[in-house]
Short mmCIF file of C-alpha atoms and ligand atoms in Angstrom, two decimals:
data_model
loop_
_atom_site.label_atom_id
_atom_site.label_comp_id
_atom_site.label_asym_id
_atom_site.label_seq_id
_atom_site.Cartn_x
_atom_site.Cartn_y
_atom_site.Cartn_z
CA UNK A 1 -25.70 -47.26 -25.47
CA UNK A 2 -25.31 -49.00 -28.67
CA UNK A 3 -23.22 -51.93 -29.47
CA UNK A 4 -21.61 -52.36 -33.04
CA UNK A 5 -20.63 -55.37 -34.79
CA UNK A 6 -17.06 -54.55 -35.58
CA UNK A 7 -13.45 -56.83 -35.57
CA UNK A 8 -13.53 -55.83 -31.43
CA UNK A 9 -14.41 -57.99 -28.78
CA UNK A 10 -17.38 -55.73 -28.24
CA UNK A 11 -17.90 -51.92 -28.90
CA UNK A 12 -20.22 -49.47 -27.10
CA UNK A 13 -21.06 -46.23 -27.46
CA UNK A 14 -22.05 -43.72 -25.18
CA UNK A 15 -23.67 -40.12 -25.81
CA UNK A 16 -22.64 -37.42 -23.47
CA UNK A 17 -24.98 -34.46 -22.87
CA UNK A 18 -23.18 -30.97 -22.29
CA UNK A 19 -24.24 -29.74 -18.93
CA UNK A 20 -25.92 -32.54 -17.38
CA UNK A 21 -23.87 -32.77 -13.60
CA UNK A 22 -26.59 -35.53 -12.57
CA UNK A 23 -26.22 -38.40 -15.25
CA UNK A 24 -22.39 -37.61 -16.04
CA UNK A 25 -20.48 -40.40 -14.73
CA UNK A 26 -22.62 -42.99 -16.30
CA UNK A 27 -20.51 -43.27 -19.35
CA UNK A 28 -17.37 -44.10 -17.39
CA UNK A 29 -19.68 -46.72 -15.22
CA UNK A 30 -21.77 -48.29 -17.94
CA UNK A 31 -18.46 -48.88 -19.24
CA UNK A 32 -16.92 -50.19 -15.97
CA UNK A 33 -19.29 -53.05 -15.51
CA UNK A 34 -18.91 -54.08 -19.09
CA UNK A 35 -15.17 -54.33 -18.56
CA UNK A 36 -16.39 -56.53 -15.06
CA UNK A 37 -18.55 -58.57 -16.81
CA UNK A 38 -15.80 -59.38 -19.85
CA UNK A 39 -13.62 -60.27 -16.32
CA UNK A 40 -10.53 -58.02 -17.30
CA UNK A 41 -7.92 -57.48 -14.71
CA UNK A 42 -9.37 -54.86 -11.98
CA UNK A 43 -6.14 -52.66 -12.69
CA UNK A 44 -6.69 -52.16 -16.08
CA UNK A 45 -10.52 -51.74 -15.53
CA UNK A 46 -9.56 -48.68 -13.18
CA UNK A 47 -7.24 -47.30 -15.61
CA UNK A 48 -9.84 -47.22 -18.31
CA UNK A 49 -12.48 -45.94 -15.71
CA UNK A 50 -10.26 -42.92 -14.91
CA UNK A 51 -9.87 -41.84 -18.46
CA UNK A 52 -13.48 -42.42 -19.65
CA UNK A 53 -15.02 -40.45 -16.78
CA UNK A 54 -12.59 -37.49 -17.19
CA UNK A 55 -13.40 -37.53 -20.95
CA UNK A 56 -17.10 -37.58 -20.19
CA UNK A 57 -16.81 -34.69 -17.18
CA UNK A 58 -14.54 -32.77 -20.18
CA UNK A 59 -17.03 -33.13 -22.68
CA UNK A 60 -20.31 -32.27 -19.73
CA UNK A 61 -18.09 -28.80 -18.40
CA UNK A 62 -16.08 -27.76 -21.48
CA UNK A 63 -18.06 -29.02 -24.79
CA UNK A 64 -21.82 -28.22 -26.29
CA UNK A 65 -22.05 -32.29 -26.20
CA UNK A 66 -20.39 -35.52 -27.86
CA UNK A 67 -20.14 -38.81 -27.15
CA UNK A 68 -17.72 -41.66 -26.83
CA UNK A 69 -17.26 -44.96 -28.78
CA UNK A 70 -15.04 -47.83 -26.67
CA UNK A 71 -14.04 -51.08 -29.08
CA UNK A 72 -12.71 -53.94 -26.78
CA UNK A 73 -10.33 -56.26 -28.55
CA UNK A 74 -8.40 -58.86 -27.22
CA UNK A 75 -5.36 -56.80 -26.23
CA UNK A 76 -6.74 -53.37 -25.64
CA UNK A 77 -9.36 -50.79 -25.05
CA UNK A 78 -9.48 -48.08 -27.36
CA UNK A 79 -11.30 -45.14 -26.07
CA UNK A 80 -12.51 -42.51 -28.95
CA UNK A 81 -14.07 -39.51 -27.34
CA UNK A 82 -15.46 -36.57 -29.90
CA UNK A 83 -17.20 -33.43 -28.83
CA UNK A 84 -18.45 -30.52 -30.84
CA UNK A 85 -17.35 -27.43 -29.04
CA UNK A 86 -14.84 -24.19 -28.67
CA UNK A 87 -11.93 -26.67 -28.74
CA UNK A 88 -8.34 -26.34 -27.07
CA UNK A 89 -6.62 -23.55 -28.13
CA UNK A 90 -2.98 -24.37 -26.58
CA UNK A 91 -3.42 -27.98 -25.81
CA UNK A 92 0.40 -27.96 -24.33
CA UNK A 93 -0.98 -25.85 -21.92
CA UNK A 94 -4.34 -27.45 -21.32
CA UNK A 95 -1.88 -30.91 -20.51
CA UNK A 96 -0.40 -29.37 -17.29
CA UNK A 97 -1.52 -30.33 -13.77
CA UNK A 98 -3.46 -27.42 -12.28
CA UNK A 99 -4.40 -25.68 -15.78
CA UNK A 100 -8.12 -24.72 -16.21
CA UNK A 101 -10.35 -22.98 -17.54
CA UNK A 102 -13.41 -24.30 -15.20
CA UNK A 103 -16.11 -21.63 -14.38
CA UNK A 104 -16.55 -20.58 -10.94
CA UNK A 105 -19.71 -22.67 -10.66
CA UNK A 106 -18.32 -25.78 -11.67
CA UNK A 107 -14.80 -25.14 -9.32
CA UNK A 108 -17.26 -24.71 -6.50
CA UNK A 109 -18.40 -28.75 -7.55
CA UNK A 110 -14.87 -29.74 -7.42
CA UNK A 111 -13.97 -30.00 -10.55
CA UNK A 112 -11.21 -27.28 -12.19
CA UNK A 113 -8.44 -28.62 -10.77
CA UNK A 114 -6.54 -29.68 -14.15
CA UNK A 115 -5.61 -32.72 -13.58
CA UNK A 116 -8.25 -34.56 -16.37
CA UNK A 117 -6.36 -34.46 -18.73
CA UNK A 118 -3.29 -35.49 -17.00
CA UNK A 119 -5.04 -38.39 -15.04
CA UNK A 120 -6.54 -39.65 -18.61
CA UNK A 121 -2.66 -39.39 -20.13
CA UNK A 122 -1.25 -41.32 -16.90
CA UNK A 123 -3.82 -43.92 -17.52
CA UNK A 124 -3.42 -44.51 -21.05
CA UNK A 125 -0.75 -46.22 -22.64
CA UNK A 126 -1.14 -44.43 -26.08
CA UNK A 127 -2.83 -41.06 -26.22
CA UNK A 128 -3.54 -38.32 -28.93
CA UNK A 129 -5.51 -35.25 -28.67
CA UNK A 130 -6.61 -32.77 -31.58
CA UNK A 131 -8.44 -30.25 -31.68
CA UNK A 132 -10.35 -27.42 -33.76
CA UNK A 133 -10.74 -24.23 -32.59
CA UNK A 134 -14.55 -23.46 -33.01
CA UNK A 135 -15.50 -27.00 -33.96
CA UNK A 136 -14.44 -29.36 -31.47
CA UNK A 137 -11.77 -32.20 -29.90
CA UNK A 138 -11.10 -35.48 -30.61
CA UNK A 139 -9.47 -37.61 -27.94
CA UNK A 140 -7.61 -40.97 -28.50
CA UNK A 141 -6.67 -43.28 -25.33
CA UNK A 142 -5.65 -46.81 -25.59
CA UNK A 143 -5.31 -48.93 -23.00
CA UNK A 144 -3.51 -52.67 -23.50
CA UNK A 145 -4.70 -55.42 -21.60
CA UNK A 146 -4.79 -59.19 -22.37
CA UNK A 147 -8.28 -60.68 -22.27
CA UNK A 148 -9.42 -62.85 -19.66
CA UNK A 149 -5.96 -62.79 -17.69
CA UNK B 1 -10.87 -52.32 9.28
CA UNK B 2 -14.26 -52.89 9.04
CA UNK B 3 -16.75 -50.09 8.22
CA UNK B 4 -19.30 -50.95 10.79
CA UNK B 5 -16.92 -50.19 13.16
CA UNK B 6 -16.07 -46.82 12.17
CA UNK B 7 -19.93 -46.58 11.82
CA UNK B 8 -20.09 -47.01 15.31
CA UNK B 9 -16.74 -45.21 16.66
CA UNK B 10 -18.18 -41.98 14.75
CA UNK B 11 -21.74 -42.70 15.86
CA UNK B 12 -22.56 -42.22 12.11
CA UNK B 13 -26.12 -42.07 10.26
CA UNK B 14 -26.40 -43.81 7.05
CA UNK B 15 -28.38 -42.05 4.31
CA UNK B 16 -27.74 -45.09 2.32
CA UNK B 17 -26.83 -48.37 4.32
CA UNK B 18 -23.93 -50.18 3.99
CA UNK B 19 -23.29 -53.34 2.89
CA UNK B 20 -22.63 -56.02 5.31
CA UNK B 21 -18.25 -56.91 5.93
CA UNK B 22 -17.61 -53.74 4.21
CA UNK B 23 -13.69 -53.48 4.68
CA UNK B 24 -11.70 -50.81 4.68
CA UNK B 25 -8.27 -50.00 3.53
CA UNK B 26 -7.51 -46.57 3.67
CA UNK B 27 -8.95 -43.32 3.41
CA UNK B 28 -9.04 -39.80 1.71
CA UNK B 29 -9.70 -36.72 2.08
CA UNK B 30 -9.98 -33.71 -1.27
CA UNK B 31 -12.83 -31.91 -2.62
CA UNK B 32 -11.16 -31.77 -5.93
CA UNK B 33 -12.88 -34.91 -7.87
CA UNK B 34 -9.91 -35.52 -10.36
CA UNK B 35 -7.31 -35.38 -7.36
CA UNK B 36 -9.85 -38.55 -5.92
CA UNK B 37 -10.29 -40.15 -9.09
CA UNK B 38 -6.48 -39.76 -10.33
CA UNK B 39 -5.51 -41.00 -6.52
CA UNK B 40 -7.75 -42.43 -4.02
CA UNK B 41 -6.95 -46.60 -3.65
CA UNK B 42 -9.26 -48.97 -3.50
CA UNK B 43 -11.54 -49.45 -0.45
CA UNK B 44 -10.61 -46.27 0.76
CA UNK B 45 -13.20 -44.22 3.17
CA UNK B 46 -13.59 -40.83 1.58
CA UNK B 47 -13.85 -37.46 3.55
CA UNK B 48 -15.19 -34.49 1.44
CA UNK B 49 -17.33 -31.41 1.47
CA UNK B 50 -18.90 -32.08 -1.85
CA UNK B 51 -22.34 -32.88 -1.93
CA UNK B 52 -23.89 -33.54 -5.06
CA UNK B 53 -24.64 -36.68 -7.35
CA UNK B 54 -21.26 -36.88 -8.94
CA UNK B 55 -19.70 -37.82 -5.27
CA UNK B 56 -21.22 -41.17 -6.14
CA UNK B 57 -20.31 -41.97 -9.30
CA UNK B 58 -16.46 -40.95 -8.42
CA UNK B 59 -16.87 -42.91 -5.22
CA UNK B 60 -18.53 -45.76 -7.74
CA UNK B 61 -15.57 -45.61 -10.22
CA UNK B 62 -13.07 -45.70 -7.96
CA UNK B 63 -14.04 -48.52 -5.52
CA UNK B 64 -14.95 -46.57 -2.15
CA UNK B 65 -15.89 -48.51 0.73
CA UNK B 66 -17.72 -45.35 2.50
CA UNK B 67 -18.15 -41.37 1.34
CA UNK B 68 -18.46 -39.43 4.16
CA UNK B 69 -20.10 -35.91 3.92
CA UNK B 70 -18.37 -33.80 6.77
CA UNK B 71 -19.55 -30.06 7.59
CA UNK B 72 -23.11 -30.32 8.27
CA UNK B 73 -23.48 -30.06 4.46
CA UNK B 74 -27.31 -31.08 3.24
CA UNK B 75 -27.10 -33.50 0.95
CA UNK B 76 -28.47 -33.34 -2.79
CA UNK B 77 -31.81 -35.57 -2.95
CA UNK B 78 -30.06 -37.10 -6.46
CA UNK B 79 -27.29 -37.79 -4.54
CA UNK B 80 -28.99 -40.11 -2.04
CA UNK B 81 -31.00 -41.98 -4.72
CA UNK B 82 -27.69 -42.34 -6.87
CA UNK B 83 -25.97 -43.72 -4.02
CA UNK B 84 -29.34 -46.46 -3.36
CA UNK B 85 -28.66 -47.28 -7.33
CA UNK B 86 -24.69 -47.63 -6.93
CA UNK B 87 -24.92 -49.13 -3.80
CA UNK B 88 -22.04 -46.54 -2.43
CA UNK B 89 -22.87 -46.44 1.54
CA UNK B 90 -22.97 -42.71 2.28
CA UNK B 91 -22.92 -40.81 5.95
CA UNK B 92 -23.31 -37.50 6.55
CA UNK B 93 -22.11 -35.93 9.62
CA UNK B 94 -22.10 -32.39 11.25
CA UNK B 95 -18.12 -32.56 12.35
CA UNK B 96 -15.85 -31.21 9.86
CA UNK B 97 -13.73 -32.80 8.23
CA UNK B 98 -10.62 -32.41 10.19
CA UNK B 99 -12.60 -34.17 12.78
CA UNK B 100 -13.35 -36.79 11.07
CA UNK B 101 -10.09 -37.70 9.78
CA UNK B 102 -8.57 -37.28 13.49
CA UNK B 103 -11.25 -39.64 14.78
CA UNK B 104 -10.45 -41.88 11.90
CA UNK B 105 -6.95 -42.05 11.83
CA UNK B 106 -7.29 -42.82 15.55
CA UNK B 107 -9.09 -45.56 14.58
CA UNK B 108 -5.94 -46.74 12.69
CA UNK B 109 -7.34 -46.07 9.45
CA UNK B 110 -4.20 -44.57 7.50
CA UNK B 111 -4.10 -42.37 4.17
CA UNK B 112 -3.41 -44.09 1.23
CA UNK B 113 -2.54 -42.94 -2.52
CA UNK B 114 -2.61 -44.79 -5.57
CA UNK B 115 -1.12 -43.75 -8.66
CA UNK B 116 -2.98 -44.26 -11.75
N1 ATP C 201 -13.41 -31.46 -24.50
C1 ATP C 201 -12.89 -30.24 -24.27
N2 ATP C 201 -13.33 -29.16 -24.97
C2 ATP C 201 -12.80 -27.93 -24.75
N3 ATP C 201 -11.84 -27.68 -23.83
C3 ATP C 201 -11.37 -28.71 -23.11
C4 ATP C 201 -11.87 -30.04 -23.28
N4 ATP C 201 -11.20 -30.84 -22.45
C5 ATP C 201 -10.33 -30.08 -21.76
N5 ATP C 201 -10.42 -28.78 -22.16
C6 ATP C 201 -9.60 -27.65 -21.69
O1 ATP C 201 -8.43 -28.15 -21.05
C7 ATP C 201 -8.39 -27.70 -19.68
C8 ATP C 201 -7.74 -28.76 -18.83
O2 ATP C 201 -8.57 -29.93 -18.78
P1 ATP C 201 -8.49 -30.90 -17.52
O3 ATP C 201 -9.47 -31.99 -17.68
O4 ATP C 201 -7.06 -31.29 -17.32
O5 ATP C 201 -8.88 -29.94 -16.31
P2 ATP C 201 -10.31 -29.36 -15.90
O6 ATP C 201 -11.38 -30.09 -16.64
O7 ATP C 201 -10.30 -27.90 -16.06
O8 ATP C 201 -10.36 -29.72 -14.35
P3 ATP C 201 -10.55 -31.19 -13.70
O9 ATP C 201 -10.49 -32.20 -14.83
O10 ATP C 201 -9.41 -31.36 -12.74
O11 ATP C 201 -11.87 -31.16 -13.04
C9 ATP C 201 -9.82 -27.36 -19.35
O12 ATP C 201 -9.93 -26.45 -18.28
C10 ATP C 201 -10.32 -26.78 -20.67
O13 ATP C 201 -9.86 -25.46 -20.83
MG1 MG C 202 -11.40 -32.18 -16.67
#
């Protein structure tokens, strides 16, 4: 974890290692007690929770590795998550509950479900995705909040 | 409800103790981590097969009071020593989990869901 001195609040970073089922998670908690400590509303903290761990467990199954960058203002979260990897090819597709493409392996850990992505876009109250076929996905979530309340 | 008296209706071991006044509010049941993370409330007790160290940090994330291993499943050493770091009280039991959730909801303790 890093912390930048930008505009936000605060800003962290976190780097996510493809293919590591023991430390994944930690993002998404790291983060969590930071959002504690700055004493934002436990909703909100939950919400952001949600989509930062199923970022991180997308980027640990799907990716070859990324990280994520979080830059708390005083009205929102923005969550910036950027992997290099194969991408989403049909990202309409990859959006609906119950589509995966989880290995066996991993479905056997519980995860494969498909319902990531759509538990990060229910969370969020802006959301983008892009990808690159070959090269990687980029994935925008902002959550609003108002500090302290 | 409080947990220590589930602990004690299910004559439950701890493999990582529980904190003391521990309340509970609910429980769930799924093996499928997103369907817990995307719906699980608060202070719920949660009933799974799933066995390894990511339990804990979905149990972690999404305020469990109690993760409760059904099945005779063996446990994961990492997840025992990530559940001592998170403080996540964790019991594993030989019924399965039907049991368990039979013997809990007996207890009173009713499913809950919480959107996102
Ligand atoms: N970072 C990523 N890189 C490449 N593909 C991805 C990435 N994130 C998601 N996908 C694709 O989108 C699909 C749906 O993702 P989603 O998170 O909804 O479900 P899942 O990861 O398969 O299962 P679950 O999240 O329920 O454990 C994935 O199966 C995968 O094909
Ligand atoms: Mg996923």
């Amino acid at each position: 974890m890093t912390a930048r001195g930008t505009g936000a609040l605060m800003s962290v970073t976190y780097e996510i290692v493809a293919g590591d089922f023991v430390r994944a998670g930690e993002a998404a908690s790291k983060l969590k007690r930071v959002l504690q400590q700055l004493g934002l509303d436990p909703t909100i903290i939950r919400r952001a929770a949600i989509a930062t761990y199923e970022a991180e467990m997308n980027i640990v199954i799907h990716s070859y590795g990324g990280h994520i960058s979080v830059d708390i203002t005083c009205d929102s979260i923005e969550i910036l998550c950027e992997d290099s990897g194969p991408g989403i090819p049909d990202i309409e597709k990859a959006l609906q509950e119950g589509y995966s493409t989880a290995s066996e392996d991993v479905r056997e850990m519980g995860f494969g479900a498909g319902m990531g992505l759509p538990n990060i876009r229910r969370s969020a109250d802006d959301f983008s995705i892009e990808s690159r076929i070959g090269q990687g996905t980029r994935l925008q979530v902002r959550i609003l909040h108002r500090a302290g309340e | 409800m409080q947990l220590q008296a589930i602990i004690e209706a299910l004559s439950l071991s701890a493999c990582e103790e529980p904190v003391e006044n521990s309340e509970v509010r609910g429980g769930y049941c799924s093996d499928l981590l997103s369907d817990v993370m995307g719906k699980a409330a608060p202070r719920s007790i949660w009933v799974t097969n799933q066995a390894h160290p990511n339990v804990i940090a979905v149990a972690s994330l999404i305020d469990a009071a109690a993760v409760i291993i059904a099945g005779g499943i063996q446990l994961e050493a990492g997840t025992m020593q990530k559940a001592r770091e998170m403080a996540i009280p964790v019991f594993a039991t030989d019924m399965p989990a039907f049991e368990v959730v039979g013997r809990l909801y007996e207890l009173g303790v009713r499913g809950t869901v919480r959107g996102v």
